[in-house]
CSV table of C-alpha atoms in Angstrom, one decimal:
chain,number,residue,atom,x,y,z
E,1,GLU,CA,-21.0,-0.1,0.5
E,2,VAL,CA,-17.6,0.5,2.2
E,3,GLN,CA,-15.4,2.2,-0.2
E,4,LEU,CA,-12.8,4.9,-0.9
E,5,VAL,CA,-13.4,6.9,-4.0
E,6,GLN,CA,-10.5,9.1,-5.3
E,7,SER,CA,-10.7,12.1,-7.6
E,8,GLY,CA,-9.9,11.8,-11.2
E,9,ALA,CA,-6.7,11.8,-13.2
E,10,GLU,CA,-4.8,15.1,-13.4
E,11,VAL,CA,-2.4,16.5,-16.0
E,12,LYS,CA,-0.3,19.4,-14.7
E,13,LYS,CA,2.7,21.4,-15.6
E,14,PRO,CA,5.9,21.7,-13.5
E,15,GLY,CA,5.5,24.3,-10.8
E,16,GLU,CA,1.7,24.1,-10.6
E,17,SER,CA,-0.1,23.2,-7.5
E,18,LEU,CA,-2.5,20.2,-7.0
E,19,LYS,CA,-4.8,18.8,-4.4
E,20,ILE,CA,-6.3,15.3,-4.9
E,21,SER,CA,-9.0,13.8,-2.8
E,22,CYS,CA,-10.2,10.5,-1.3
E,23,LYS,CA,-13.7,10.2,0.0
E,24,GLY,CA,-14.7,7.4,2.4
E,25,SER,CA,-18.2,6.0,2.8
E,26,GLY,CA,-19.9,3.1,4.5
E,27,TYR,CA,-17.8,3.3,7.7
E,28,SER,CA,-16.8,5.7,10.4
E,29,PHE,CA,-14.3,7.8,8.6
E,30,SER,CA,-13.1,9.7,11.6
E,31,ASN,CA,-12.0,6.7,13.5
E,32,GLN,CA,-9.5,5.0,11.1
E,33,TRP,CA,-6.2,6.1,9.7
E,34,ILE,CA,-6.0,7.0,6.0
E,35,GLY,CA,-2.8,6.7,4.2
E,36,TRP,CA,-1.3,7.7,0.9
E,37,VAL,CA,0.9,5.5,-1.3
E,38,ARG,CA,2.8,6.5,-4.4
E,39,GLN,CA,3.5,4.1,-7.3
E,40,MET,CA,5.7,5.5,-10.0
E,41,PRO,CA,5.4,4.0,-13.4
E,42,GLY,CA,6.5,0.4,-13.4
E,43,LYS,CA,7.7,0.6,-9.8
E,44,GLY,CA,6.8,-0.6,-6.4
E,45,LEU,CA,4.7,0.9,-3.6
E,46,GLU,CA,6.0,3.8,-1.5
E,47,TRP,CA,4.4,4.7,1.9
E,48,MET,CA,4.0,8.5,2.0
E,49,GLY,CA,2.1,9.2,5.1
E,50,ILE,CA,-1.0,8.8,7.2
E,51,ILE,CA,-3.6,10.9,8.9
E,52,TYR,CA,-6.2,10.2,11.6
E,53,PRO,CA,-9.2,12.2,10.5
E,54,GLY,CA,-10.6,12.4,14.0
E,55,ASP,CA,-7.9,14.7,15.3
E,56,SER,CA,-5.8,15.3,12.1
E,57,ASP,CA,-2.8,13.6,13.7
E,58,THR,CA,-0.5,13.3,10.7
E,59,ARG,CA,2.7,11.3,10.1
E,60,TYR,CA,5.0,11.5,7.1
E,61,SER,CA,7.7,9.4,5.6
E,62,PRO,CA,11.0,11.3,5.7
E,63,SER,CA,11.2,10.9,2.0
E,64,PHE,CA,8.0,12.9,1.5
E,65,GLN,CA,8.1,15.3,4.5
E,66,GLY,CA,8.0,18.9,3.2
E,67,GLN,CA,7.2,17.7,-0.3
E,68,VAL,CA,3.5,17.1,0.1
E,69,THR,CA,0.8,17.9,2.6
E,70,ILE,CA,-1.8,15.4,3.9
E,71,SER,CA,-5.0,16.7,5.4
E,72,ALA,CA,-8.5,15.6,6.0
E,73,ASP,CA,-12.0,17.1,6.5
E,74,LYS,CA,-13.9,14.7,8.7
E,75,SER,CA,-17.2,16.6,8.2
E,76,ILE,CA,-17.2,15.4,4.6
E,77,SER,CA,-15.3,12.1,5.1
E,78,THR,CA,-12.5,13.2,2.7
E,79,ALA,CA,-8.7,13.1,2.9
E,80,TYR,CA,-6.4,15.1,0.7
E,81,LEU,CA,-2.9,15.0,-0.7
E,82,GLN,CA,-1.5,18.2,-2.0
E,83,TRP,CA,1.5,19.7,-3.7
E,84,SER,CA,2.5,23.4,-3.8
E,85,SER,CA,4.9,23.1,-6.7
E,86,LEU,CA,4.8,19.9,-8.8
E,87,LYS,CA,7.8,18.3,-10.5
E,88,ALA,CA,8.0,15.9,-13.4
E,89,SER,CA,9.2,13.3,-10.9
E,90,ASP,CA,5.8,13.5,-9.1
E,91,THR,CA,4.3,11.7,-12.1
E,92,ALA,CA,2.8,8.6,-10.6
E,93,MET,CA,-0.3,6.8,-9.5
E,94,TYR,CA,-1.4,7.8,-6.0
E,95,TYR,CA,-3.5,5.5,-3.8
E,96,CYS,CA,-5.3,6.3,-0.6
E,97,ALA,CA,-5.9,3.4,1.8
E,98,ARG,CA,-7.6,2.9,5.1
E,99,GLY,CA,-6.4,1.4,8.3
E,100,ASP,CA,-3.3,0.0,9.8
E,101,PRO,CA,-2.5,-2.1,7.8
E,102,PHE,CA,-4.3,-0.9,4.7
E,103,ASP,CA,-7.4,-3.1,4.4
E,104,LEU,CA,-9.4,-0.9,2.0
E,105,TRP,CA,-7.9,1.0,-1.0
E,106,GLY,CA,-9.1,3.7,-3.4
E,107,GLN,CA,-9.0,3.1,-7.1
E,108,GLY,CA,-6.0,5.4,-7.5
E,109,THR,CA,-5.4,8.9,-9.0
E,110,LEU,CA,-3.0,9.2,-11.9
E,111,VAL,CA,-1.0,12.4,-11.7
E,112,THR,CA,1.0,13.4,-14.8
E,113,VAL,CA,3.4,16.3,-14.6
E,114,SER,CA,4.8,17.4,-18.0
E,115,SER,CA,5.7,20.6,-19.7
U,1,GLU,CA,13.4,3.4,9.2
U,2,ILE,CA,13.0,-0.3,8.7
U,3,VAL,CA,14.1,-1.6,5.2
U,4,LEU,CA,12.3,-4.6,3.9
U,5,THR,CA,14.0,-6.8,1.3
U,6,GLN,CA,11.9,-9.2,-0.7
U,7,SER,CA,13.3,-12.2,-2.5
U,8,PRO,CA,13.3,-13.4,-5.1
U,9,GLY,CA,12.6,-10.4,-7.4
U,10,THR,CA,10.8,-12.7,-9.9
U,11,LEU,CA,9.5,-16.2,-9.3
U,12,SER,CA,8.5,-18.3,-12.3
U,13,LEU,CA,6.2,-21.2,-11.4
U,14,SER,CA,3.3,-23.2,-13.0
U,15,PRO,CA,-0.3,-23.5,-11.8
U,16,GLY,CA,-0.6,-26.1,-9.1
U,17,GLU,CA,2.9,-25.5,-7.8
U,18,ARG,CA,3.8,-24.1,-4.4
U,19,ALA,CA,5.2,-20.6,-4.1
U,20,THR,CA,7.4,-19.3,-1.3
U,21,LEU,CA,8.1,-15.6,-1.0
U,22,SER,CA,10.5,-14.1,1.5
U,23,CYS,CA,10.6,-10.7,3.2
U,24,ARG,CA,13.5,-9.8,5.4
U,25,ALA,CA,13.6,-6.7,7.7
U,26,SER,CA,16.6,-4.7,8.6
U,27,GLN,CA,15.5,-4.8,12.2
U,28,SER,CA,13.0,-6.7,14.2
U,29,VAL,CA,9.3,-5.9,13.3
U,30,SER,CA,7.4,-4.8,16.4
U,31,SER,CA,4.6,-7.2,17.5
U,32,SER,CA,4.9,-9.1,14.2
U,33,TYR,CA,3.0,-6.3,12.5
U,34,LEU,CA,3.9,-7.5,9.0
U,35,ALA,CA,1.4,-7.5,6.2
U,36,TRP,CA,1.3,-8.9,2.6
U,37,TYR,CA,-0.5,-7.4,-0.4
U,38,GLN,CA,-1.2,-8.6,-3.9
U,39,GLN,CA,-1.3,-6.3,-6.8
U,40,LYS,CA,-2.5,-7.2,-10.3
U,41,PRO,CA,-1.8,-5.0,-13.4
U,42,GLY,CA,-4.1,-2.0,-13.5
U,43,GLN,CA,-5.5,-2.6,-10.0
U,44,ALA,CA,-5.0,-1.3,-6.6
U,45,PRO,CA,-3.2,-3.6,-4.1
U,46,ARG,CA,-5.3,-5.9,-2.0
U,47,LEU,CA,-4.5,-6.9,1.6
U,48,LEU,CA,-3.9,-10.7,2.0
U,49,ILE,CA,-2.3,-11.2,5.4
U,50,TYR,CA,-1.9,-9.0,8.5
U,51,VAL,CA,-0.1,-9.6,11.8
U,52,THR,CA,2.2,-12.0,10.0
U,53,SER,CA,-0.3,-14.9,9.6
U,54,SER,CA,-3.9,-13.7,9.8
U,55,ARG,CA,-5.8,-13.8,6.5
U,56,ALA,CA,-7.8,-10.8,5.5
U,57,THR,CA,-11.5,-11.2,4.8
U,58,GLY,CA,-12.2,-13.4,1.8
U,59,ILE,CA,-8.6,-14.6,1.3
U,60,PRO,CA,-8.5,-18.3,0.5
U,61,ASP,CA,-6.6,-20.6,2.8
U,62,ARG,CA,-4.0,-21.5,0.2
U,63,PHE,CA,-2.3,-18.2,1.3
U,64,THR,CA,-0.3,-18.6,4.5
U,65,GLY,CA,1.9,-16.1,6.3
U,66,SER,CA,4.6,-17.0,8.8
U,67,GLY,CA,7.7,-15.7,10.5
U,68,SER,CA,8.9,-13.5,13.3
U,69,GLY,CA,11.5,-11.0,14.2
U,70,THR,CA,13.2,-10.1,10.9
U,71,ASP,CA,12.2,-13.0,8.6
U,72,PHE,CA,8.8,-13.5,7.1
U,73,THR,CA,7.3,-15.8,4.5
U,74,LEU,CA,4.2,-15.9,2.3
U,75,THR,CA,3.4,-19.3,1.0
U,76,ILE,CA,0.8,-20.1,-1.7
U,77,SER,CA,0.2,-23.8,-1.4
U,78,ARG,CA,-1.2,-24.6,-4.9
U,79,LEU,CA,-1.0,-21.8,-7.4
U,80,GLU,CA,-4.2,-20.8,-9.2
U,81,PRO,CA,-4.1,-18.8,-12.5
U,82,GLU,CA,-5.4,-15.8,-10.7
U,83,ASP,CA,-2.5,-15.8,-8.2
U,84,PHE,CA,0.1,-14.6,-10.7
U,85,ALA,CA,0.7,-11.0,-9.7
U,86,VAL,CA,3.1,-8.8,-7.7
U,87,TYR,CA,3.3,-9.3,-3.9
U,88,TYR,CA,4.5,-6.7,-1.4
U,89,CYS,CA,5.3,-7.0,2.3
U,90,GLN,CA,4.8,-4.1,4.6
U,91,GLN,CA,5.8,-3.5,8.2
U,92,TYR,CA,3.5,-1.3,10.4
U,93,GLY,CA,4.7,-2.1,13.8
U,94,SER,CA,7.3,0.5,14.8
U,95,SER,CA,7.0,4.2,14.3
U,96,PRO,CA,6.2,5.5,10.8
U,97,PRO,CA,7.2,5.2,8.0
U,98,TYR,CA,5.4,1.9,7.5
U,99,THR,CA,7.6,0.8,4.7
U,100,PHE,CA,7.0,-1.6,1.9
U,101,GLY,CA,9.3,-4.2,0.4
U,102,GLN,CA,10.2,-3.7,-3.3
U,103,GLY,CA,8.0,-6.5,-4.4
U,104,THR,CA,8.1,-10.0,-5.8
U,105,LYS,CA,6.7,-10.7,-9.2
U,106,LEU,CA,5.1,-14.1,-9.5
U,107,GLU,CA,4.9,-15.1,-13.1
U,108,ILE,CA,3.6,-18.1,-15.0
U,109,LYS,CA,6.4,-20.4,-16.2
């Protein structure tokens, strides 16, 4: 089955670090872009950035550049989104999605940042 | 960065009616690389339309995309109960970021 499976929900404190994952299966992971999308509670979709796992070419939205790091390990068909120091405003659902445009989505990872 | 503005913010219609959703870009969308997504509560978005007018796999033909340049439209010809959701447009033609519109909520009247 072609799918993207994301890691589970996280509850963190401000200032903590976090890395969430997105594992692809059923297709050639290296050869299609993987993107990350933020959805804050009750709000719309925000495009964060994309990575091409084959060569790790990565592009960021200016809104997220320097705030998060997108990476991928093609050997295990997994993409990552990480923060070095979380803020309460990072509380959101984060989706990974494949392609250009996004034709396959993960189920989402809910990140809650609260003291 | 291309800004996409969707209208209306909320559209109230009844099953069987026709829905027309608009997406306007702040500058021309390269190669008509405009997509539409549907999102239902508690679910991930689903791709409906790509390259302005091509339906994604499994999308019924009551969904039609049209437009060019800076003005794009998603039309749902006869609303089914399962069509009531939030719809987003996205441009992916120029350099990143591949921005989304703010969404149109289609609700039952």
